[in-house]
Amino acid sequence: MERLQQHQRYLFHLALRLTGNTEDAKDLTQETLWQAHRKSDKYVYEKSLKAWLRTMMTNRFRDQKRKKSLNMVTLDDALIQSDPSPTTHTSSVEEQVEQKILLEKVKKEIDKLPEIYRRVIILRHFHGLSYAEISEELSIPEGTVKTQLFRARKLLKERMSHKF
């Protein structure tokens, strides 16, 4: 249990990025630590404890989101928000439908990216990991992470511009 507590601060910051508020982040952190404690017999010691906890938290968060049907901030949302419209607060049904269609197209294009680019996009924008965390997760230098993200975004942007 002591080894789990050493990662509590890291988990809280990850939970805060996922949930967007302090109280939910505290709850998610405690739930993840409790789940990890209960499942500690399944932990393989050759693997990174931090990565195991992160995966556990991310999965728990997704399950909660599915159950509550809350919106998760993703790369898709960021792409739409990067081009703010004057009517940000109130969007019509047509605009909402257009956004949903755009989100689906972005997801499809991400799925078509080469594996080396897709994995950094997903870890950065869907899991909210920092460059250093992605570097650790994939066992590649941080500079390589930045390069792959740059190329992935550029390729995604090019593909999306040809679709419209």
Coordinates of N, CA, C and O in Angstrom, one line a residue:
M1 N 0.8 -1.2 0.0 CA 0.0 0.0 0.0 C 0.9 1.3 0.0 O 0.5 2.3 -0.6
E2 N 2.0 1.2 0.6 CA 2.9 2.3 0.7 C 3.4 2.7 -0.7 O 3.5 3.9 -1.0
R3 N 3.7 1.7 -1.5 CA 4.2 2.0 -2.9 C 3.1 2.7 -3.7 O 3.3 3.6 -4.5
L4 N 1.8 2.4 -3.4 CA 0.7 3.0 -4.1 C 0.6 4.5 -3.7 O 0.3 5.3 -4.5
Q5 N 0.8 4.7 -2.4 CA 0.6 6.1 -1.8 C 1.7 7.0 -2.4 O 1.5 8.2 -2.6
Q6 N 2.8 6.4 -2.8 CA 3.9 7.3 -3.4 C 3.5 7.9 -4.7 O 4.0 8.9 -5.1
H7 N 2.5 7.3 -5.4 CA 2.0 7.8 -6.7 C 0.7 8.6 -6.5 O 0.1 9.0 -7.6
Q8 N 0.3 8.9 -5.3 CA -1.0 9.5 -5.1 C -1.0 10.9 -5.8 O -2.0 11.3 -6.4
R9 N 0.0 11.7 -5.6 CA 0.1 13.0 -6.2 C 0.0 13.0 -7.7 O -0.8 13.7 -8.3
Y10 N 0.7 12.1 -8.3 CA 0.7 11.9 -9.8 C -0.7 11.5 -10.2 O -1.2 12.1 -11.2
L11 N -1.3 10.6 -9.5 CA -2.7 10.2 -9.9 C -3.7 11.3 -9.7 O -4.6 11.4 -10.6
F12 N -3.5 12.1 -8.7 CA -4.5 13.2 -8.5 C -4.4 14.2 -9.7 O -5.4 14.6 -10.2
H13 N -3.2 14.5 -10.1 CA -3.0 15.4 -11.2 C -3.6 14.9 -12.5 O -4.2 15.6 -13.3
L14 N -3.4 13.6 -12.7 CA -4.0 12.9 -13.9 C -5.5 12.9 -13.8 O -6.2 13.3 -14.7
A15 N -6.0 12.6 -12.6 CA -7.5 12.7 -12.4 C -8.1 14.1 -12.6 O -9.1 14.2 -13.2
L16 N -7.3 15.1 -12.2 CA -7.8 16.4 -12.4 C -7.9 16.8 -13.8 O -8.8 17.4 -14.3
R17 N -6.9 16.3 -14.6 CA -6.9 16.6 -16.1 C -8.1 15.8 -16.7 O -8.8 16.3 -17.6
L18 N -8.4 14.6 -16.2 CA -9.5 13.9 -16.8 C -10.9 14.4 -16.4 O -11.7 14.6 -17.2
T19 N -11.0 14.8 -15.1 CA -12.4 15.1 -14.6 C -12.7 16.6 -14.8 O -13.8 17.0 -14.9
G20 N -11.6 17.4 -14.6 CA -11.8 18.9 -14.7 C -12.2 19.6 -13.4 O -12.4 20.8 -13.4
N21 N -12.4 18.8 -12.4 CA -12.7 19.5 -11.1 C -12.1 18.7 -9.9 O -11.9 17.5 -10.0
T22 N -11.8 19.4 -8.9 CA -11.0 18.9 -7.7 C -11.8 17.8 -7.0 O -11.1 16.7 -6.7
E23 N -13.0 17.9 -6.7 CA -13.8 16.9 -6.0 C -13.8 15.6 -6.7 O -13.6 14.5 -6.1
D24 N -14.2 15.6 -8.0 CA -14.2 14.4 -8.8 C -12.8 13.8 -8.9 O -12.7 12.6 -8.9
A25 N -11.8 14.6 -9.0 CA -10.4 14.1 -9.1 C -10.0 13.4 -7.8 O -9.4 12.4 -7.8
K26 N -10.4 14.0 -6.6 CA -10.1 13.3 -5.4 C -10.8 12.0 -5.3 O -10.2 11.0 -4.9
D27 N -12.1 11.9 -5.7 CA -12.8 10.7 -5.7 C -12.2 9.6 -6.6 O -12.0 8.5 -6.2
L28 N -11.8 10.0 -7.8 CA -11.2 9.1 -8.8 C -9.9 8.6 -8.3 O -9.6 7.4 -8.5
T29 N -9.1 9.5 -7.7 CA -7.8 9.1 -7.2 C -8.0 8.0 -6.1 O -7.3 7.0 -6.1
Q30 N -8.9 8.3 -5.1 CA -9.1 7.3 -4.0 C -9.7 6.0 -4.6 O -9.3 4.9 -4.1
E31 N -10.6 6.1 -5.5 CA -11.2 4.9 -6.1 C -10.1 4.0 -6.8 O -10.1 2.8 -6.7
T32 N -9.2 4.7 -7.5 CA -8.1 4.0 -8.2 C -7.2 3.4 -7.2 O -6.8 2.2 -7.4
L33 N -6.8 4.1 -6.2 CA -5.9 3.5 -5.2 C -6.5 2.3 -4.5 O -5.9 1.3 -4.2
W34 N -7.8 2.4 -4.2 CA -8.5 1.3 -3.5 C -8.6 0.1 -4.4 O -8.3 -1.0 -4.0
Q35 N -8.9 0.4 -5.7 CA -8.9 -0.7 -6.7 C -7.6 -1.4 -6.9 O -7.4 -2.6 -6.9
A36 N -6.5 -0.5 -6.9 CA -5.2 -1.1 -7.0 C -4.8 -1.9 -5.8 O -4.1 -2.9 -6.0
H37 N -5.2 -1.4 -4.7 CA -4.9 -2.2 -3.4 C -5.6 -3.6 -3.5 O -5.0 -4.6 -3.2
R38 N -6.9 -3.6 -3.9 CA -7.6 -4.8 -4.0 C -7.0 -5.8 -5.1 O -7.1 -7.0 -4.9
K39 N -6.5 -5.2 -6.1 CA -6.0 -6.0 -7.2 C -4.5 -6.1 -7.3 O -3.9 -6.5 -8.3
S40 N -3.8 -5.8 -6.2 CA -2.4 -5.8 -6.1 C -1.8 -7.1 -6.4 O -0.7 -7.2 -6.9
D41 N -2.5 -8.2 -6.2 CA -2.0 -9.6 -6.5 C -1.9 -9.8 -8.0 O -1.2 -10.7 -8.5
K42 N -2.6 -8.9 -8.8 CA -2.5 -9.1 -10.3 C -1.5 -8.2 -10.9 O -1.2 -8.3 -12.1
Y43 N -0.8 -7.4 -10.1 CA 0.2 -6.5 -10.6 C 1.5 -7.3 -11.0 O 1.9 -8.1 -10.1
V44 N 2.0 -7.1 -12.2 CA 3.2 -7.8 -12.6 C 4.4 -6.9 -12.3 O 4.5 -5.8 -12.9
Y45 N 5.3 -7.3 -11.5 CA 6.3 -6.4 -11.0 C 7.3 -6.0 -12.0 O 8.1 -5.0 -11.8
E46 N 7.4 -6.7 -13.1 CA 8.3 -6.2 -14.2 C 7.8 -5.0 -14.9 O 8.5 -4.3 -15.6
K47 N 6.5 -4.7 -14.8 CA 5.9 -3.6 -15.4 C 6.0 -2.3 -14.5 O 6.0 -2.5 -13.3
S48 N 5.9 -1.2 -15.1 CA 5.9 0.1 -14.4 C 4.6 0.2 -13.5 O 3.5 0.1 -14.1
L49 N 4.8 0.4 -12.3 CA 3.6 0.6 -11.4 C 2.8 1.8 -11.8 O 1.6 1.8 -11.8
K50 N 3.5 2.9 -12.2 CA 2.9 4.1 -12.6 C 2.0 3.9 -13.8 O 0.9 4.4 -13.9
A51 N 2.5 3.2 -14.8 CA 1.7 2.9 -16.0 C 0.5 2.0 -15.6 O -0.6 2.2 -16.2
W52 N 0.7 1.0 -14.7 CA -0.4 0.2 -14.3 C -1.5 1.0 -13.7 O -2.7 0.8 -14.0
L53 N -1.1 1.9 -12.8 CA -2.1 2.8 -12.1 C -2.8 3.7 -13.1 O -4.0 4.0 -13.0
R54 N -2.0 4.3 -14.0 CA -2.6 5.2 -15.0 C -3.6 4.5 -15.8 O -4.7 5.0 -16.1
T55 N -3.3 3.3 -16.3 CA -4.2 2.5 -17.1 C -5.5 2.2 -16.3 O -6.6 2.3 -16.8
M56 N -5.3 1.8 -15.0 CA -6.4 1.5 -14.1 C -7.3 2.8 -14.0 O -8.5 2.7 -14.1
M57 N -6.7 3.9 -13.8 CA -7.5 5.2 -13.6 C -8.2 5.6 -14.8 O -9.4 5.9 -14.8
T58 N -7.5 5.5 -15.9 CA -8.1 5.8 -17.2 C -9.3 4.9 -17.5 O -10.4 5.4 -17.9
N59 N -9.2 3.7 -17.3 CA -10.3 2.7 -17.5 C -11.5 3.0 -16.6 O -12.6 3.0 -17.0
R60 N -11.1 3.3 -15.3 CA -12.2 3.6 -14.4 C -12.9 4.9 -14.8 O -14.1 4.9 -14.7
F61 N -12.2 5.9 -15.2 CA -12.8 7.1 -15.6 C -13.7 6.9 -16.8 O -14.8 7.4 -16.9
R62 N -13.2 6.2 -17.8 CA -14.1 5.9 -19.0 C -15.3 5.1 -18.6 O -16.4 5.5 -19.1
D63 N -15.2 4.2 -17.7 CA -16.4 3.4 -17.3 C -17.4 4.4 -16.6 O -18.6 4.3 -16.8
Q64 N -16.9 5.3 -15.8 CA -17.8 6.2 -15.1 C -18.4 7.2 -16.1 O -19.6 7.5 -16.0
K65 N -17.7 7.6 -17.1 CA -18.2 8.5 -18.1 C -19.3 7.8 -18.9 O -20.3 8.4 -19.2
R66 N -19.1 6.6 -19.3 CA -20.1 5.8 -20.0 C -21.4 5.7 -19.2 O -22.5 5.9 -19.7
K67 N -21.2 5.4 -17.9 CA -22.4 5.3 -17.1 C -23.1 6.6 -16.9 O -24.4 6.6 -16.9
K68 N -22.4 7.7 -16.7 CA -23.1 9.0 -16.5 C -23.4 9.7 -17.8 O -24.1 10.7 -17.8
S69 N -22.9 9.2 -18.9 CA -23.0 9.8 -20.2 C -22.6 11.3 -20.2 O -23.2 12.2 -20.8
L70 N -21.5 11.5 -19.6 CA -20.9 12.9 -19.5 C -20.0 13.0 -20.7 O -19.5 12.1 -21.3
N71 N -19.7 14.3 -21.1 CA -18.8 14.6 -22.2 C -17.4 14.5 -21.8 O -17.0 15.1 -20.8
M72 N -16.5 13.8 -22.6 CA -15.1 13.8 -22.3 C -14.4 14.7 -23.3 O -14.6 14.7 -24.5
V73 N -13.5 15.5 -22.8 CA -12.8 16.4 -23.6 C -11.7 15.6 -24.4 O -11.0 14.9 -23.8
T74 N -11.8 15.8 -25.7 CA -10.9 15.0 -26.6 C -10.2 15.9 -27.6 O -10.5 17.1 -27.6
L75 N -9.3 15.4 -28.4 CA -8.7 16.1 -29.4 C -9.8 16.7 -30.4 O -9.7 17.8 -30.8
D76 N -10.8 15.9 -30.6 CA -11.9 16.4 -31.5 C -12.5 17.7 -31.0 O -12.7 18.6 -31.7
D77 N -12.8 17.8 -29.7 CA -13.3 19.0 -29.1 C -12.3 20.2 -29.3 O -12.7 21.3 -29.6
A78 N -11.1 19.9 -29.1 CA -10.0 20.9 -29.1 C -9.9 21.4 -30.6 O -9.8 22.6 -30.8
L79 N -10.1 20.6 -31.6 CA -10.0 21.0 -32.9 C -11.2 22.0 -33.3 O -11.0 23.0 -33.9
I80 N -12.4 21.7 -32.7 CA -13.5 22.5 -33.0 C -13.4 23.9 -32.2 O -13.6 24.9 -32.8
Q81 N -12.9 23.8 -31.0 CA -12.7 25.0 -30.2 C -11.6 25.9 -30.7 O -11.6 27.1 -30.3
S82 N -10.7 25.4 -31.4 CA -9.6 26.2 -31.9 C -10.1 27.2 -32.9 O -9.4 28.1 -33.2
D83 N -11.3 27.0 -33.5 CA -11.8 27.9 -34.4 C -13.1 28.5 -33.8 O -14.2 28.1 -34.2
P84 N -13.1 29.3 -32.8 CA -14.3 29.8 -32.1 C -15.2 30.5 -33.0 O -14.8 31.4 -33.8
S85 N -16.5 30.3 -32.9 CA -17.5 31.0 -33.6 C -18.1 32.1 -32.7 O -18.0 32.0 -31.5
P86 N -18.7 33.1 -33.3 CA -19.2 34.1 -32.4 C -20.4 33.7 -31.5 O -20.7 34.3 -30.5
T87 N -21.0 32.5 -31.9 CA -22.1 32.0 -31.1 C -21.7 30.8 -30.3 O -22.3 29.8 -30.4
T88 N -20.6 30.9 -29.6 CA -20.1 29.8 -28.8 C -21.0 29.3 -27.8 O -21.2 28.1 -27.5
H89 N -21.7 30.2 -27.1 CA -22.6 29.9 -26.0 C -23.9 29.2 -26.4 O -24.3 28.2 -25.8
T90 N -24.5 29.6 -27.5 CA -25.7 29.0 -28.0 C -25.5 28.5 -29.4 O -25.4 29.3 -30.3
S91 N -25.5 27.2 -29.6 CA -25.4 26.7 -31.0 C -26.7 26.0 -31.4 O -27.4 25.4 -30.6
S92 N -27.0 26.2 -32.6 CA -28.2 25.6 -33.1 C -28.1 24.1 -33.3 O -27.0 23.6 -33.2
V93 N -29.2 23.5 -33.5 CA -29.2 22.1 -33.7 C -28.4 21.7 -35.0 O -27.6 20.7 -34.9
E94 N -28.5 22.5 -36.0 CA -27.7 22.3 -37.2 C -26.2 22.3 -36.9 O -25.4 21.5 -37.4
E95 N -25.8 23.3 -36.1 CA -24.3 23.4 -35.7 C -23.9 22.2 -34.9 O -22.8 21.7 -35.1
Q96 N -24.7 21.8 -34.0 CA -24.4 20.6 -33.2 C -24.3 19.4 -34.1 O -23.4 18.6 -33.9
V97 N -25.1 19.2 -35.0 CA -25.1 18.1 -36.0 C -23.8 18.2 -36.8 O -23.1 17.2 -37.0
E98 N -23.4 19.3 -37.3 CA -22.2 19.5 -38.1 C -21.0 19.2 -37.2 O -20.0 18.6 -37.7
Q99 N -21.0 19.6 -36.0 CA -19.9 19.3 -35.1 C -19.7 17.8 -34.9 O -18.6 17.3 -34.9
K100 N -20.9 17.2 -34.7 CA -20.8 15.7 -34.5 C -20.3 15.0 -35.7 O -19.5 14.1 -35.6
I101 N -20.7 15.4 -36.9 CA -20.2 14.9 -38.1 C -18.7 15.1 -38.2 O -17.9 14.2 -38.6
L102 N -18.2 16.3 -37.9 CA -16.8 16.6 -37.9 C -16.0 15.8 -37.0 O -14.9 15.2 -37.3
L103 N -16.5 15.6 -35.8 CA -15.9 14.7 -34.8 C -15.7 13.3 -35.3 O -14.6 12.7 -35.1
E104 N -16.7 12.8 -35.9 CA -16.6 11.4 -36.5 C -15.5 11.3 -37.6 O -14.8 10.4 -37.7
K105 N -15.5 12.4 -38.4 CA -14.5 12.4 -39.5 C -13.1 12.5 -38.9 O -12.2 11.8 -39.4
V106 N -12.9 13.3 -37.8 CA -11.6 13.4 -37.2 C -11.2 12.0 -36.6 O -10.1 11.6 -36.8
K107 N -12.1 11.4 -35.9 CA -11.8 10.0 -35.3 C -11.4 9.0 -36.4 O -10.5 8.3 -36.2
K108 N -12.1 9.1 -37.5 CA -11.8 8.1 -38.6 C -10.4 8.4 -39.2 O -9.6 7.5 -39.5
E109 N -10.1 9.7 -39.3 CA -8.7 10.1 -39.8 C -7.6 9.7 -38.8 O -6.5 9.3 -39.3
I110 N -7.9 9.8 -37.6 CA -6.9 9.4 -36.6 C -6.7 7.9 -36.7 O -5.5 7.5 -36.6
D111 N -7.7 7.1 -36.8 CA -7.6 5.7 -37.0 C -6.8 5.3 -38.2 O -6.1 4.2 -38.2
K112 N -6.7 6.2 -39.2 CA -6.0 5.9 -40.5 C -4.5 6.3 -40.4 O -3.8 5.9 -41.3
L113 N -4.2 7.0 -39.3 CA -2.8 7.5 -39.2 C -1.9 6.3 -39.0 O -2.3 5.3 -38.4
P114 N -0.6 6.4 -39.5 CA 0.4 5.3 -39.2 C 0.5 5.1 -37.7 O 0.3 6.1 -36.9
E115 N 0.7 3.9 -37.3 CA 0.8 3.5 -35.8 C 1.7 4.5 -35.0 O 1.3 4.9 -33.9
I116 N 2.9 4.8 -35.5 CA 3.8 5.7 -34.7 C 3.2 7.1 -34.4 O 3.5 7.7 -33.4
Y117 N 2.3 7.5 -35.3 CA 1.7 8.8 -35.1 C 0.4 8.7 -34.3 O 0.1 9.5 -33.4
R118 N -0.4 7.7 -34.6 CA -1.6 7.5 -33.9 C -1.4 7.3 -32.4 O -2.2 7.9 -31.6
R119 N -0.4 6.5 -32.0 CA -0.2 6.3 -30.6 C 0.1 7.5 -29.8 O -0.4 7.7 -28.7
V120 N 0.9 8.5 -30.4 CA 1.2 9.7 -29.6 C 0.1 10.6 -29.6 O -0.2 11.3 -28.6
I121 N -0.7 10.7 -30.7 CA -2.0 11.5 -30.7 C -2.9 11.0 -29.6 O -3.5 11.8 -28.8
I122 N -3.1 9.7 -29.5 CA -4.1 9.2 -28.5 C -3.6 9.4 -27.1 O -4.3 9.9 -26.3
L123 N -2.3 9.2 -26.9 CA -1.8 9.4 -25.5 C -1.8 10.8 -25.1 O -2.1 11.1 -23.9
R124 N -1.5 11.7 -26.0 CA -1.5 13.2 -25.7 C -2.9 13.7 -25.6 O -3.2 14.4 -24.6
H125 N -3.7 13.5 -26.5 CA -5.0 14.2 -26.6 C -6.2 13.4 -26.0 O -7.2 14.0 -25.6
F126 N -6.1 12.1 -26.0 CA -7.2 11.3 -25.4 C -6.9 10.9 -23.9 O -7.8 10.8 -23.2
H127 N -5.6 10.7 -23.6 CA -5.3 10.3 -22.3 C -4.7 11.5 -21.5 O -4.5 11.4 -20.3
G128 N -4.4 12.6 -22.2 CA -3.9 13.8 -21.5 C -2.5 13.7 -20.9 O -2.1 14.4 -20.0
L129 N -1.6 12.8 -21.5 CA -0.3 12.6 -21.0 C 0.6 13.8 -21.4 O 0.5 14.3 -22.5
S130 N 1.6 14.1 -20.6 CA 2.6 15.1 -21.0 C 3.6 14.4 -21.9 O 3.6 13.2 -22.1
Y131 N 4.5 15.3 -22.5 CA 5.6 14.7 -23.4 C 6.4 13.7 -22.6 O 6.8 12.7 -23.1
A132 N 6.8 14.1 -21.4 CA 7.6 13.2 -20.6 C 6.9 11.9 -20.3 O 7.6 10.8 -20.3
E133 N 5.6 11.9 -20.0 CA 4.9 10.7 -19.7 C 4.8 9.8 -20.9 O 4.9 8.6 -20.8
I134 N 4.6 10.4 -22.1 CA 4.5 9.7 -23.3 C 5.9 9.0 -23.6 O 6.0 7.9 -24.0
S135 N 6.9 9.8 -23.4 CA 8.3 9.3 -23.6 C 8.5 8.1 -22.7 O 9.0 7.1 -23.2
E136 N 8.1 8.1 -21.5 CA 8.3 7.0 -20.5 C 7.4 5.8 -21.0 O 7.9 4.7 -21.0
E137 N 6.2 6.1 -21.3 CA 5.2 5.1 -21.7 C 5.7 4.3 -23.0 O 5.6 3.1 -23.0
L138 N 6.2 5.0 -23.9 CA 6.6 4.4 -25.2 C 8.1 4.0 -25.3 O 8.6 3.5 -26.3
S139 N 8.8 4.4 -24.2 CA 10.3 4.2 -24.1 C 11.0 4.8 -25.3 O 11.8 4.1 -26.0
I140 N 10.7 6.0 -25.6 CA 11.4 6.8 -26.7 C 11.7 8.2 -26.1 O 11.1 8.6 -25.2
P141 N 12.8 8.8 -26.7 CA 13.2 10.1 -26.2 C 12.0 11.2 -26.3 O 11.2 11.1 -27.2
E142 N 12.0 12.1 -25.4 CA 11.0 13.2 -25.4 C 11.0 14.0 -26.8 O 10.0 14.4 -27.3
G143 N 12.2 14.2 -27.3 CA 12.3 14.9 -28.6 C 11.6 14.1 -29.7 O 10.9 14.7 -30.6
T144 N 11.7 12.8 -29.7 CA 11.0 12.0 -30.6 C 9.5 12.1 -30.5 O 8.7 12.1 -31.5
V145 N 9.0 12.2 -29.2 CA 7.6 12.3 -29.0 C 7.1 13.6 -29.6 O 6.1 13.7 -30.3
K146 N 7.9 14.7 -29.4 CA 7.5 16.0 -29.9 C 7.5 16.0 -31.5 O 6.5 16.5 -32.1
T147 N 8.5 15.4 -32.1 CA 8.5 15.3 -33.5 C 7.4 14.5 -34.1 O 6.7 14.9 -35.0
Q148 N 7.1 13.3 -33.4 CA 6.0 12.5 -33.9 C 4.6 13.2 -33.8 O 3.8 13.1 -34.6
L149 N 4.5 13.9 -32.7 CA 3.2 14.7 -32.5 C 3.1 15.8 -33.6 O 2.0 16.0 -34.1
F150 N 4.2 16.5 -33.8 CA 4.1 17.5 -34.8 C 3.8 16.9 -36.2 O 2.9 17.4 -36.9
R151 N 4.4 15.8 -36.6 CA 4.1 15.2 -37.8 C 2.7 14.6 -37.9 O 2.0 14.7 -38.9
A152 N 2.3 14.1 -36.8 CA 0.9 13.5 -36.7 C -0.1 14.6 -36.9 O -1.1 14.4 -37.7
R153 N 0.1 15.7 -36.2 CA -0.9 16.8 -36.3 C -0.9 17.4 -37.7 O -1.9 17.7 -38.3
K154 N 0.3 17.5 -38.3 CA 0.4 18.0 -39.7 C -0.3 17.1 -40.7 O -1.0 17.6 -41.5
L155 N 0.0 15.8 -40.6 CA -0.7 14.9 -41.5 C -2.2 14.9 -41.3 O -2.9 14.9 -42.3
L156 N -2.6 14.9 -40.0 CA -4.1 15.0 -39.8 C -4.7 16.2 -40.4 O -5.7 16.2 -41.0
K157 N -4.0 17.3 -40.2 CA -4.5 18.6 -40.7 C -4.6 18.6 -42.3 O -5.6 19.0 -42.8
E158 N -3.6 18.0 -42.9 CA -3.6 17.9 -44.3 C -4.7 17.0 -44.8 O -5.4 17.3 -45.8
R159 N -4.9 15.9 -44.2 CA -6.0 14.9 -44.5 C -7.3 15.6 -44.3 O -8.2 15.4 -45.1
M160 N -7.5 16.3 -43.3 CA -8.8 16.9 -43.0 C -9.1 18.1 -43.9 O -10.2 18.3 -44.3
S161 N -8.0 18.8 -44.4 CA -8.3 19.9 -45.3 C -8.7 19.4 -46.7 O -9.4 20.1 -47.4
H162 N -8.2 18.2 -47.0 CA -8.6 17.6 -48.3 C -10.1 17.0 -48.3 O -10.7 16.8 -49.3
K163 N -10.6 16.8 -47.1 CA -11.9 16.3 -47.0 C -13.0 17.3 -47.1 O -14.2 17.0 -47.3
F164 N -12.6 18.6 -47.0 CA -13.6 19.7 -47.0 C -13.6 20.5 -48.3 O -12.8 20.9 -48.8

